[in-house]
Amino acid sequence: MDKWMKNNNFNKILALAIGIILWTMVHIDTAPNTQTAASMSTKIIENVKIEVSGFDEDKYVLDPLDASSVRMEVRGKSSDINYVFSDAYKVTLDLSNVKPGTLTIPLTPSLPNGVDLVSMTPQEVNVHIELRNTKSFPITVVTKGKPAEGYQLGTPVIQPVGTAEVTLSDSELSRVAKVQGTIELEGENETFKEKKMKLIAYDSAGNEIKDAVIVPSTVSVELPITLPFKSVPLDIGFTGQLPDSLVLSRVTPEINSIVVYGFEEALASITSYEALIDLGSFDSAGTTQRAMDLTPPAGTQKLEPGMLNVTISVSEVAQRTIEGIPVTLQGLGPGLQATVTNPTNEAVTLTLSGSPTLLDQLDQDSINVVANLSGLTAGIHEVSLQVSLPRFVTLNNSGERLVATVELKGQPAPVNSATPNVDNSTPMPSSEPVSGGGNTPSVQPTHSEPVPGVTATPSAGKSENSGAVNGSSSAGDTSSTGGT
């Protein structure tokens, strides 16, 4: 080694090598710094969305922020800022520890690796936070538009029934006046149905409150759309006739009224609906139930119900004589006094036909015998008596003439045409079909049966052997009417 060190050529070569090494080291250390400084640049990132974190939405309500995004200026290598997607830049608003009120809270940026923030606008936002509250409101439904011509709307049926809960901030909740769904109509002629009708909260001016949280948010609704309708009494009429040995004792329809659907003009003339029972179809005593198909009257569309069940009781015919039925005077003119001279006790005896049950329930108070004195002056008059009987009971001696002799005394007062004091009401004859024989008119039987009939039989008092009375003073409850 010493030999080499003493060699002059070797030392020159060694010095040259060291010089080259030093030169290389100096240039390697400085060249990259110049290149790095030259590759750094800045960039503007627009509309970076502000993301809210840590906010308790179940407890508080956050008003819209005064800024929804920020503008960033960042700095970094061109490769870092030019080839990174903009969604890598984030801004967070931390509301994890906030309380109700108006606050100013700084924003926290999040940048890709190798990128620095030069500036951010805005750096903070103002927030307004209120307590969240809930209140119940009844669910209502309104309609827009019209149904088909001549049709009318019924009452909406909502499911679920009840109320809707509206959740808002305290200040907004106080504005809510109603929760409502809307049905749009365009000439419908049948029931409108919608399974998911949206509910909306409105203020008192009818403006929608859009931020309201409504539970349930939708409901099912059914809106009846029908023709005009009218509820009328149900009358039971009769056709045909029973055998001579049978009588009706009870006719009971399951309902007392019928709903008729049709246009207004057709409904105007309908005051009742008559369902007809064919008495010719009964040949023995007993109780049966008949199902009757109901046909809409002319000019109408339908009936509800469309079928009617009627319970009909038929009995063997029986007779009973009742004595001491008082004669009632009606229509006596002012200034006159009336005395019944025949029958002398002012009472008659009647023989009645009907079912044994109905006859057993009769007494003198169940039957009205009326002498109508309207228009008669002083003197002796033979007045026809009119008999009103319970339903399904008939006068057995109806072929005879029933009269009373009445003596009127006194001077009738002048008649004031403006205020007449005369009772002209006269019980109407009944067409009640109670037994076989004769023509049976198909009309609704009445509760009572006036008979302008037979010769009066004077009565000395109540009959002792006229048949048992089961404790009832009226036969009105022994049969059901066919209407209201």
CSV table of C-alpha atoms in Angstrom, one decimal:
chain,number,residue,atom,x,y,z
A,1,MET,CA,0.0,0.0,0.0
A,2,ASP,CA,2.8,2.4,0.8
A,3,LYS,CA,4.2,1.7,-2.5
A,4,TRP,CA,1.0,2.8,-4.2
A,5,MET,CA,0.7,5.9,-2.1
A,6,LYS,CA,4.3,6.9,-3.1
A,7,ASN,CA,3.4,6.5,-6.8
A,8,ASN,CA,2.6,10.0,-8.3
A,9,ASN,CA,0.3,8.7,-11.0
A,10,PHE,CA,-1.8,6.8,-8.6
A,11,ASN,CA,-2.3,9.9,-6.5
A,12,LYS,CA,-3.5,11.9,-9.5
A,13,ILE,CA,-6.0,9.2,-10.4
A,14,LEU,CA,-7.2,9.0,-6.9
A,15,ALA,CA,-7.6,12.8,-6.7
A,16,LEU,CA,-9.6,12.8,-9.9
A,17,ALA,CA,-11.9,10.1,-8.7
A,18,ILE,CA,-12.6,11.9,-5.4
A,19,GLY,CA,-13.4,15.1,-7.3
A,20,ILE,CA,-15.8,13.3,-9.5
A,21,ILE,CA,-17.6,11.8,-6.5
A,22,LEU,CA,-17.9,15.2,-4.8
A,23,TRP,CA,-19.2,16.9,-7.8
A,24,THR,CA,-21.8,14.2,-8.3
A,25,MET,CA,-22.9,14.4,-4.6
A,26,VAL,CA,-23.4,18.2,-4.9
A,27,HIS,CA,-25.5,18.0,-8.0
A,28,ILE,CA,-27.7,15.0,-6.7
A,29,ASP,CA,-28.5,16.9,-3.5
A,30,THR,CA,-29.6,20.2,-5.2
A,31,ALA,CA,-31.3,19.1,-8.4
A,32,PRO,CA,-34.4,17.4,-6.8
A,33,ASN,CA,-35.2,20.3,-4.6
A,34,THR,CA,-35.4,22.6,-7.6
A,35,GLN,CA,-37.6,20.1,-9.4
A,36,THR,CA,-40.0,19.5,-6.3
A,37,ALA,CA,-40.5,23.2,-5.8
A,38,ALA,CA,-41.3,23.6,-9.4
A,39,SER,CA,-44.0,20.8,-9.4
A,40,MET,CA,-46.2,22.2,-6.5
A,41,SER,CA,-49.5,24.0,-7.5
A,42,THR,CA,-52.9,25.2,-6.1
A,43,LYS,CA,-56.5,24.3,-7.1
A,44,ILE,CA,-60.0,25.7,-6.4
A,45,ILE,CA,-62.6,23.1,-5.3
A,46,GLU,CA,-66.1,24.4,-5.6
A,47,ASN,CA,-69.4,23.2,-3.9
A,48,VAL,CA,-68.0,20.8,-1.4
A,49,LYS,CA,-71.1,19.7,0.5
A,50,ILE,CA,-71.4,20.3,4.2
A,51,GLU,CA,-72.1,17.0,6.0
A,52,VAL,CA,-73.8,17.0,9.4
A,53,SER,CA,-72.7,14.5,12.0
A,54,GLY,CA,-73.7,13.7,15.5
A,55,PHE,CA,-77.2,15.3,15.4
A,56,ASP,CA,-80.0,13.7,17.4
A,57,GLU,CA,-82.9,13.9,15.0
A,58,ASP,CA,-85.3,12.2,17.4
A,59,LYS,CA,-84.9,15.0,20.0
A,60,TYR,CA,-84.1,18.1,18.0
A,61,VAL,CA,-85.1,19.9,14.8
A,62,LEU,CA,-82.4,21.6,12.7
A,63,ASP,CA,-83.4,24.6,10.6
A,64,PRO,CA,-81.8,24.8,7.1
A,65,LEU,CA,-78.2,25.9,7.3
A,66,ASP,CA,-77.2,29.4,6.0
A,67,ALA,CA,-74.7,27.6,3.7
A,68,SER,CA,-75.0,24.1,2.2
A,69,SER,CA,-71.5,23.9,0.7
A,70,VAL,CA,-68.0,25.5,0.8
A,71,ARG,CA,-65.3,26.7,-1.6
A,72,MET,CA,-61.8,25.3,-1.0
A,73,GLU,CA,-58.4,26.4,-2.2
A,74,VAL,CA,-55.9,23.6,-1.8
A,75,ARG,CA,-52.1,23.2,-2.6
A,76,GLY,CA,-50.1,20.1,-3.4
A,77,LYS,CA,-48.3,18.2,-6.1
A,78,SER,CA,-49.9,18.3,-9.5
A,79,SER,CA,-50.3,14.6,-9.4
A,80,ASP,CA,-52.1,14.8,-6.1
A,81,ILE,CA,-54.5,17.6,-6.8
A,82,ASN,CA,-55.2,16.9,-10.5
A,83,TYR,CA,-55.9,13.2,-10.4
A,84,VAL,CA,-58.0,13.0,-7.2
A,85,PHE,CA,-61.8,13.1,-7.5
A,86,SER,CA,-63.6,16.1,-5.9
A,87,ASP,CA,-65.6,13.8,-3.6
A,88,ALA,CA,-62.4,13.1,-1.8
A,89,TYR,CA,-62.7,16.5,-0.3
A,90,LYS,CA,-65.2,16.6,2.6
A,91,VAL,CA,-66.4,19.2,5.1
A,92,THR,CA,-68.2,18.1,8.4
A,93,LEU,CA,-70.4,20.1,10.8
A,94,ASP,CA,-70.3,18.3,14.2
A,95,LEU,CA,-73.5,18.7,16.1
A,96,SER,CA,-73.0,15.9,18.6
A,97,ASN,CA,-73.0,18.2,21.7
A,98,VAL,CA,-75.3,21.0,20.7
A,99,LYS,CA,-78.3,22.4,22.6
A,100,PRO,CA,-81.4,24.3,21.4
A,101,GLY,CA,-80.7,27.8,20.3
A,102,THR,CA,-78.9,29.8,17.6
A,103,LEU,CA,-75.2,28.8,17.4
A,104,THR,CA,-72.1,29.5,15.2
A,105,ILE,CA,-70.1,26.3,14.7
A,106,PRO,CA,-66.8,25.9,12.8
A,107,LEU,CA,-66.5,23.5,9.9
A,108,THR,CA,-64.0,20.7,9.8
A,109,PRO,CA,-62.4,19.9,6.4
A,110,SER,CA,-61.1,16.5,5.3
A,111,LEU,CA,-58.4,16.5,2.5
A,112,PRO,CA,-56.6,13.7,0.5
A,113,ASN,CA,-53.1,12.8,1.5
A,114,GLY,CA,-50.4,15.2,0.3
A,115,VAL,CA,-52.9,18.1,-0.1
A,116,ASP,CA,-52.9,21.1,2.1
A,117,LEU,CA,-55.8,23.6,2.7
A,118,VAL,CA,-54.9,27.2,1.7
A,119,SER,CA,-58.4,28.7,2.4
A,120,MET,CA,-62.1,27.7,2.9
A,121,THR,CA,-65.2,29.8,2.5
A,122,PRO,CA,-67.1,29.8,4.7
A,123,GLN,CA,-65.2,28.4,7.7
A,124,GLU,CA,-68.2,28.4,10.0
A,125,VAL,CA,-72.0,28.3,9.8
A,126,ASN,CA,-74.9,29.6,11.9
A,127,VAL,CA,-77.3,26.9,13.0
A,128,HIS,CA,-80.8,27.2,14.7
A,129,ILE,CA,-81.9,24.2,16.7
A,130,GLU,CA,-85.3,23.6,18.4
A,131,LEU,CA,-86.8,20.8,20.4
A,132,ARG,CA,-88.8,18.3,18.4
A,133,ASN,CA,-92.5,17.9,19.5
A,134,THR,CA,-95.5,15.8,18.4
A,135,LYS,CA,-99.2,16.5,18.4
A,136,SER,CA,-102.2,14.5,17.2
A,137,PHE,CA,-104.7,15.9,14.7
A,138,PRO,CA,-107.9,14.3,13.3
A,139,ILE,CA,-107.7,13.0,9.8
A,140,THR,CA,-110.0,14.8,7.3
A,141,VAL,CA,-110.7,14.3,3.7
A,142,VAL,CA,-111.8,16.8,1.0
A,143,THR,CA,-112.8,16.4,-2.6
A,144,LYS,CA,-111.9,18.3,-5.7
A,145,GLY,CA,-113.9,18.0,-8.9
A,146,LYS,CA,-117.4,16.5,-9.2
A,147,PRO,CA,-119.0,13.1,-9.6
A,148,ALA,CA,-121.1,12.2,-12.6
A,149,GLU,CA,-124.2,14.3,-13.3
A,150,GLY,CA,-127.0,13.5,-10.9
A,151,TYR,CA,-124.8,11.5,-8.5
A,152,GLN,CA,-124.0,12.5,-5.0
A,153,LEU,CA,-121.2,11.9,-2.5
A,154,GLY,CA,-121.5,9.9,0.7
A,155,THR,CA,-119.4,10.1,3.8
A,156,PRO,CA,-115.8,9.0,3.4
A,157,VAL,CA,-114.7,5.9,5.2
A,158,ILE,CA,-111.0,6.1,6.4
A,159,GLN,CA,-108.8,3.3,7.5
A,160,PRO,CA,-107.1,3.4,9.9
A,161,VAL,CA,-109.7,5.4,11.8
A,162,GLY,CA,-108.6,8.1,14.2
A,163,THR,CA,-105.8,10.7,14.2
A,164,ALA,CA,-102.4,11.3,12.7
A,165,GLU,CA,-99.4,12.4,14.7
A,166,VAL,CA,-97.5,15.4,13.4
A,167,THR,CA,-93.9,16.0,14.4
A,168,LEU,CA,-92.2,19.4,14.0
A,169,SER,CA,-90.3,22.0,15.9
A,170,ASP,CA,-92.3,23.8,18.6
A,171,SER,CA,-92.6,26.9,16.5
A,172,GLU,CA,-93.7,25.1,13.4
A,173,LEU,CA,-96.1,22.7,15.2
A,174,SER,CA,-98.1,25.7,16.4
A,175,ARG,CA,-98.9,26.6,12.8
A,176,VAL,CA,-100.5,23.2,12.0
A,177,ALA,CA,-104.3,23.6,11.7
A,178,LYS,CA,-105.3,20.3,10.1
A,179,VAL,CA,-104.1,17.0,8.6
A,180,GLN,CA,-105.9,16.3,5.4
A,181,GLY,CA,-106.1,14.1,2.3
A,182,THR,CA,-107.5,15.1,-1.0
A,183,ILE,CA,-109.7,13.0,-3.4
A,184,GLU,CA,-109.6,14.1,-7.1
A,185,LEU,CA,-112.9,13.4,-8.8
A,186,GLU,CA,-113.5,13.4,-12.6
A,187,GLY,CA,-117.1,12.4,-13.2
A,188,GLU,CA,-117.1,9.1,-11.3
A,189,ASN,CA,-120.4,7.2,-10.9
A,190,GLU,CA,-119.3,4.5,-8.5
A,191,THR,CA,-117.6,4.3,-5.1
A,192,PHE,CA,-114.1,5.8,-5.2
A,193,LYS,CA,-111.4,3.8,-3.5
A,194,GLU,CA,-107.8,4.6,-2.8
A,195,LYS,CA,-105.4,2.5,-0.8
A,196,LYS,CA,-102.7,5.0,-0.2
A,197,MET,CA,-104.0,8.6,0.0
A,198,LYS,CA,-101.2,10.9,1.1
A,199,LEU,CA,-101.8,13.0,4.2
A,200,ILE,CA,-100.5,16.6,4.3
A,201,ALA,CA,-100.3,19.1,7.2
A,202,TYR,CA,-101.8,22.6,6.5
A,203,ASP,CA,-101.8,25.9,8.3
A,204,SER,CA,-104.9,28.0,8.9
A,205,ALA,CA,-104.4,29.7,5.5
A,206,GLY,CA,-104.4,26.4,3.6
A,207,ASN,CA,-100.6,26.4,3.0
A,208,GLU,CA,-98.8,23.1,3.1
A,209,ILE,CA,-96.2,22.7,5.9
A,210,LYS,CA,-93.7,20.6,4.0
A,211,ASP,CA,-91.3,19.7,6.8
A,212,ALA,CA,-94.0,18.0,8.8
A,213,VAL,CA,-93.4,14.3,9.7
A,214,ILE,CA,-96.8,12.6,9.7
A,215,VAL,CA,-97.6,9.2,11.1
A,216,PRO,CA,-99.3,7.5,9.4
A,217,SER,CA,-98.2,9.2,6.2
A,218,THR,CA,-101.0,7.6,4.1
A,219,VAL,CA,-104.4,6.1,4.7
A,220,SER,CA,-107.0,4.0,2.8
A,221,VAL,CA,-110.2,5.8,1.9
A,222,GLU,CA,-113.5,4.8,0.4
A,223,LEU,CA,-115.9,7.4,-0.8
A,224,PRO,CA,-119.4,6.3,-1.7
A,225,ILE,CA,-120.7,7.8,-4.9
A,226,THR,CA,-124.3,6.9,-5.5
A,227,LEU,CA,-127.5,8.1,-7.1
A,228,PRO,CA,-129.8,10.1,-4.8
A,229,PHE,CA,-131.7,7.9,-2.5
A,230,LYS,CA,-134.8,8.0,-0.2
A,231,SER,CA,-135.8,5.9,2.7
A,232,VAL,CA,-139.5,5.1,2.6
A,233,PRO,CA,-141.8,3.0,4.8
A,234,LEU,CA,-142.3,-0.6,3.9
A,235,ASP,CA,-145.9,-1.6,3.3
A,236,ILE,CA,-147.0,-5.3,3.2
A,237,GLY,CA,-149.8,-5.9,0.7
A,238,PHE,CA,-151.6,-9.1,-0.2
A,239,THR,CA,-152.8,-10.9,-3.3
A,240,GLY,CA,-154.9,-14.0,-3.5
A,241,GLN,CA,-156.9,-15.3,-0.6
A,242,LEU,CA,-156.7,-17.8,2.3
A,243,PRO,CA,-158.9,-20.8,2.6
A,244,ASP,CA,-162.2,-20.0,4.4
A,245,SER,CA,-161.0,-21.8,7.6
A,246,LEU,CA,-157.7,-19.8,7.9
A,247,VAL,CA,-156.9,-16.2,9.0
A,248,LEU,CA,-153.7,-14.2,9.4
A,249,SER,CA,-152.5,-13.7,12.9
A,250,ARG,CA,-149.1,-12.0,12.5
A,251,VAL,CA,-147.0,-10.6,9.6
A,252,THR,CA,-143.6,-9.5,10.6
A,253,PRO,CA,-141.0,-8.1,8.1
A,254,GLU,CA,-137.4,-8.0,9.2
A,255,ILE,CA,-137.2,-4.3,8.5
A,256,ASN,CA,-139.6,-1.4,8.4
A,257,SER,CA,-138.2,0.8,5.7
A,258,ILE,CA,-136.6,0.5,2.2
A,259,VAL,CA,-133.9,2.7,0.6
A,260,VAL,CA,-134.8,3.6,-3.0
A,261,TYR,CA,-132.0,4.8,-5.4
A,262,GLY,CA,-132.8,6.9,-8.4
A,263,PHE,CA,-132.8,10.4,-9.9
A,264,GLU,CA,-134.5,13.1,-8.0
A,265,GLU,CA,-137.5,13.3,-10.4
A,266,ALA,CA,-138.4,9.6,-9.9
A,267,LEU,CA,-137.9,9.7,-6.1
A,268,ALA,CA,-140.2,12.8,-5.7
A,269,SER,CA,-143.4,10.7,-6.2
A,270,ILE,CA,-142.4,7.7,-4.0
A,271,THR,CA,-143.8,7.8,-0.5
A,272,SER,CA,-143.7,4.1,0.4
A,273,TYR,CA,-142.8,0.7,-1.0
A,274,GLU,CA,-145.3,-2.2,-1.1
A,275,ALA,CA,-144.2,-5.8,-1.0
A,276,LEU,CA,-146.9,-8.3,-1.9
A,277,ILE,CA,-147.6,-11.6,-0.3
A,278,ASP,CA,-149.6,-14.2,-2.1
A,279,LEU,CA,-152.1,-15.6,0.4
A,280,GLY,CA,-153.1,-18.3,-2.1
A,281,SER,CA,-149.8,-20.1,-1.3
A,282,PHE,CA,-151.0,-20.9,2.2
A,283,ASP,CA,-153.1,-24.0,2.8
A,284,SER,CA,-152.6,-24.8,6.5
A,285,ALA,CA,-152.1,-23.1,9.9
A,286,GLY,CA,-148.6,-22.4,11.1
A,287,THR,CA,-145.7,-19.9,11.0
A,288,THR,CA,-143.4,-19.7,8.0
A,289,GLN,CA,-140.7,-17.3,6.7
A,290,ARG,CA,-140.8,-16.1,3.1
A,291,ALA,CA,-137.9,-14.6,1.2
A,292,MET,CA,-139.2,-11.9,-1.2
A,293,ASP,CA,-137.2,-10.4,-4.0
A,294,LEU,CA,-137.9,-6.7,-4.2
A,295,THR,CA,-138.2,-5.0,-7.6
A,296,PRO,CA,-137.3,-1.3,-7.9
A,297,PRO,CA,-140.2,1.0,-8.7
A,298,ALA,CA,-140.5,2.3,-12.3
A,299,GLY,CA,-137.9,5.0,-13.0
A,300,THR,CA,-135.6,4.0,-10.1
A,301,GLN,CA,-132.3,2.1,-10.2
A,302,LYS,CA,-132.1,-0.2,-7.2
A,303,LEU,CA,-133.4,-1.0,-3.7
A,304,GLU,CA,-131.5,-1.7,-0.5
A,305,PRO,CA,-132.1,-4.4,0.6
A,306,GLY,CA,-132.9,-6.2,-2.6
A,307,MET,CA,-134.5,-9.1,-0.7
A,308,LEU,CA,-136.8,-9.2,2.3
A,309,ASN,CA,-137.6,-11.9,4.8
A,310,VAL,CA,-141.1,-11.8,6.2
A,311,THR,CA,-142.4,-14.1,9.0
A,312,ILE,CA,-146.1,-15.0,8.4
A,313,SER,CA,-148.4,-16.7,11.0
A,314,VAL,CA,-151.6,-18.3,9.8
A,315,SER,CA,-154.2,-19.7,12.3
A,316,GLU,CA,-157.5,-21.5,12.2
A,317,VAL,CA,-160.4,-19.0,12.3
A,318,ALA,CA,-162.2,-18.5,15.6
A,319,GLN,CA,-165.1,-16.3,16.7
A,320,ARG,CA,-165.8,-14.2,19.8
A,321,THR,CA,-168.7,-12.0,20.9
A,322,ILE,CA,-167.9,-8.9,23.0
A,323,GLU,CA,-170.6,-7.0,24.7
A,324,GLY,CA,-170.7,-3.5,26.2
A,325,ILE,CA,-168.6,-1.7,23.5
A,326,PRO,CA,-169.4,2.0,24.0
A,327,VAL,CA,-170.5,4.2,21.2
A,328,THR,CA,-168.3,7.3,20.8
A,329,LEU,CA,-169.9,10.5,19.3
A,330,GLN,CA,-167.8,12.7,17.1
A,331,GLY,CA,-168.4,15.9,15.1
A,332,LEU,CA,-171.1,17.3,17.3
A,333,GLY,CA,-171.9,20.9,16.2
A,334,PRO,CA,-171.5,23.8,18.7
A,335,GLY,CA,-174.6,24.6,20.7
A,336,LEU,CA,-176.0,21.1,20.3
A,337,GLN,CA,-176.4,18.3,22.8
A,338,ALA,CA,-176.6,14.6,21.8
A,339,THR,CA,-178.3,11.6,23.4
A,340,VAL,CA,-178.1,8.1,22.1
A,341,THR,CA,-181.6,6.7,22.4
A,342,ASN,CA,-180.9,3.3,20.7
A,343,PRO,CA,-179.0,1.3,21.8
A,344,THR,CA,-180.4,2.5,25.2
A,345,ASN,CA,-177.2,1.9,27.1
A,346,GLU,CA,-175.1,3.6,24.4
A,347,ALA,CA,-173.2,0.3,23.9
A,348,VAL,CA,-173.2,-2.5,21.3
A,349,THR,CA,-172.4,-6.1,21.0
A,350,LEU,CA,-170.1,-7.4,18.2
A,351,THR,CA,-169.2,-10.8,17.0
A,352,LEU,CA,-165.6,-10.9,15.7
A,353,SER,CA,-163.5,-13.3,13.7
A,354,GLY,CA,-159.8,-13.9,13.8
A,355,SER,CA,-157.1,-16.0,15.3
A,356,PRO,CA,-157.7,-17.4,18.8
A,357,THR,CA,-154.7,-15.6,20.2
A,358,LEU,CA,-155.8,-12.2,18.9
A,359,LEU,CA,-159.4,-12.6,20.0
A,360,ASP,CA,-158.4,-13.6,23.5
A,361,GLN,CA,-156.5,-10.3,23.9
A,362,LEU,CA,-159.5,-8.1,23.0
A,363,ASP,CA,-161.8,-6.2,25.3
A,364,GLN,CA,-164.1,-3.2,25.0
A,365,ASP,CA,-161.1,-0.8,25.0
A,366,SER,CA,-159.6,-2.5,22.0
A,367,ILE,CA,-162.5,-1.6,19.7
A,368,ASN,CA,-163.7,1.8,18.6
A,369,VAL,CA,-167.3,2.3,17.6
A,370,VAL,CA,-167.9,5.9,16.3
A,371,ALA,CA,-171.1,7.8,15.4
A,372,ASN,CA,-170.1,10.7,13.2
A,373,LEU,CA,-172.6,13.6,13.8
A,374,SER,CA,-170.9,16.1,11.4
A,375,GLY,CA,-173.4,18.4,9.7
A,376,LEU,CA,-176.4,17.2,11.6
A,377,THR,CA,-178.9,19.6,13.1
A,378,ALA,CA,-181.4,19.3,16.0
A,379,GLY,CA,-183.7,16.3,15.7
A,380,ILE,CA,-183.6,12.6,15.8
A,381,HIS,CA,-181.2,10.9,13.4
A,382,GLU,CA,-180.3,7.3,12.5
A,383,VAL,CA,-176.5,7.4,12.3
A,384,SER,CA,-174.3,4.7,10.8
A,385,LEU,CA,-171.7,3.4,13.2
A,386,GLN,CA,-168.1,2.9,12.1
A,387,VAL,CA,-166.1,0.2,13.8
A,388,SER,CA,-162.3,0.2,14.1
A,389,LEU,CA,-160.8,-3.2,14.9
A,390,PRO,CA,-157.3,-4.4,15.6
A,391,ARG,CA,-155.3,-5.7,12.7
A,392,PHE,CA,-156.3,-9.1,11.4
A,393,VAL,CA,-159.6,-9.1,13.2
A,394,THR,CA,-162.9,-8.7,11.3
A,395,LEU,CA,-166.5,-8.2,12.1
A,396,ASN,CA,-168.3,-11.5,11.7
A,397,ASN,CA,-171.8,-9.9,11.0
A,398,SER,CA,-170.4,-7.4,8.5
A,399,GLY,CA,-173.3,-7.9,6.1
A,400,GLU,CA,-175.7,-6.2,8.5
A,401,ARG,CA,-176.2,-2.5,8.9
A,402,LEU,CA,-174.8,-1.1,12.2
A,403,VAL,CA,-176.7,2.0,13.3
A,404,ALA,CA,-177.5,4.1,16.3
A,405,THR,CA,-180.4,6.5,16.9
A,406,VAL,CA,-179.2,9.9,18.2
A,407,GLU,CA,-181.3,12.8,19.4
A,408,LEU,CA,-179.8,16.3,19.0
A,409,LYS,CA,-181.2,19.2,21.0
A,410,GLY,CA,-180.4,22.9,21.1
A,411,GLN,CA,-179.8,25.6,18.5
A,412,PRO,CA,-176.5,25.3,16.5
A,413,ALA,CA,-174.3,28.3,16.8
A,414,PRO,CA,-173.5,30.3,13.6
A,415,VAL,CA,-170.6,28.7,11.8
A,416,ASN,CA,-167.5,30.9,11.5
A,417,SER,CA,-166.0,30.0,8.2
A,418,ALA,CA,-162.6,31.1,9.3
A,419,THR,CA,-162.5,28.8,12.3
A,420,PRO,CA,-164.8,25.9,11.8
A,421,ASN,CA,-165.4,23.8,14.9
A,422,VAL,CA,-166.5,20.6,13.2
A,423,ASP,CA,-164.5,17.3,13.4
A,424,ASN,CA,-164.9,15.7,10.0
A,425,SER,CA,-162.4,13.0,10.6
A,426,THR,CA,-163.8,9.6,9.7
A,427,PRO,CA,-161.9,6.4,10.2
A,428,MET,CA,-161.1,4.8,6.9
A,429,PRO,CA,-162.3,1.4,6.0
A,430,SER,CA,-159.7,-1.4,6.2
A,431,SER,CA,-158.9,-3.8,3.4
A,432,GLU,CA,-157.2,-6.2,5.8
A,433,PRO,CA,-157.1,-9.7,4.4
A,434,VAL,CA,-157.8,-11.9,7.4
A,435,SER,CA,-159.7,-14.9,6.1
A,436,GLY,CA,-160.6,-16.8,3.0
A,437,GLY,CA,-163.5,-15.9,0.8
A,438,GLY,CA,-164.1,-12.8,-1.2
A,439,ASN,CA,-161.7,-10.7,-3.2
A,440,THR,CA,-158.6,-9.6,-1.3
A,441,PRO,CA,-157.3,-6.2,-2.4
A,442,SER,CA,-153.5,-5.9,-2.6
A,443,VAL,CA,-153.1,-3.0,-0.3
A,444,GLN,CA,-151.4,-2.4,3.0
A,445,PRO,CA,-153.6,-3.4,6.0
A,446,THR,CA,-154.2,-0.7,8.6
A,447,HIS,CA,-153.9,-1.1,12.3
A,448,SER,CA,-157.7,-0.7,12.8
A,449,GLU,CA,-160.6,-1.9,10.7
A,450,PRO,CA,-163.6,0.5,10.6
A,451,VAL,CA,-166.8,-1.3,9.4
A,452,PRO,CA,-169.7,0.9,8.3
A,453,GLY,CA,-171.7,-2.2,8.8
A,454,VAL,CA,-174.5,-4.0,10.6
A,455,THR,CA,-177.5,-3.4,12.7
A,456,ALA,CA,-176.7,-2.4,16.2
A,457,THR,CA,-177.1,-5.0,18.9
A,458,PRO,CA,-177.9,-3.3,22.2
A,459,SER,CA,-175.7,-4.5,25.0
A,460,ALA,CA,-176.6,-4.7,28.7
A,461,GLY,CA,-173.0,-4.8,29.8
A,462,LYS,CA,-169.8,-6.8,29.3
A,463,SER,CA,-170.2,-10.4,28.3
A,464,GLU,CA,-169.5,-13.0,30.9
A,465,ASN,CA,-168.9,-15.8,28.4
A,466,SER,CA,-167.3,-14.0,25.5
A,467,GLY,CA,-164.0,-15.7,25.8
A,468,ALA,CA,-160.9,-15.4,28.0
A,469,VAL,CA,-158.9,-12.2,27.9
A,470,ASN,CA,-155.2,-12.7,28.6
A,471,GLY,CA,-154.7,-9.6,30.6
A,472,SER,CA,-154.0,-7.3,27.7
A,473,SER,CA,-156.2,-4.3,27.1
A,474,SER,CA,-155.0,-3.8,23.5
A,475,ALA,CA,-154.4,-6.0,20.5
A,476,GLY,CA,-152.1,-3.5,19.0
A,477,ASP,CA,-149.0,-5.5,20.0
A,478,THR,CA,-150.3,-8.8,18.7
A,479,SER,CA,-149.3,-8.1,15.1
A,480,SER,CA,-146.5,-6.3,13.4
A,481,THR,CA,-147.1,-3.6,10.8
A,482,GLY,CA,-145.5,-3.7,7.4
A,483,GLY,CA,-144.3,-0.1,7.5
A,484,THR,CA,-143.5,2.8,9.8
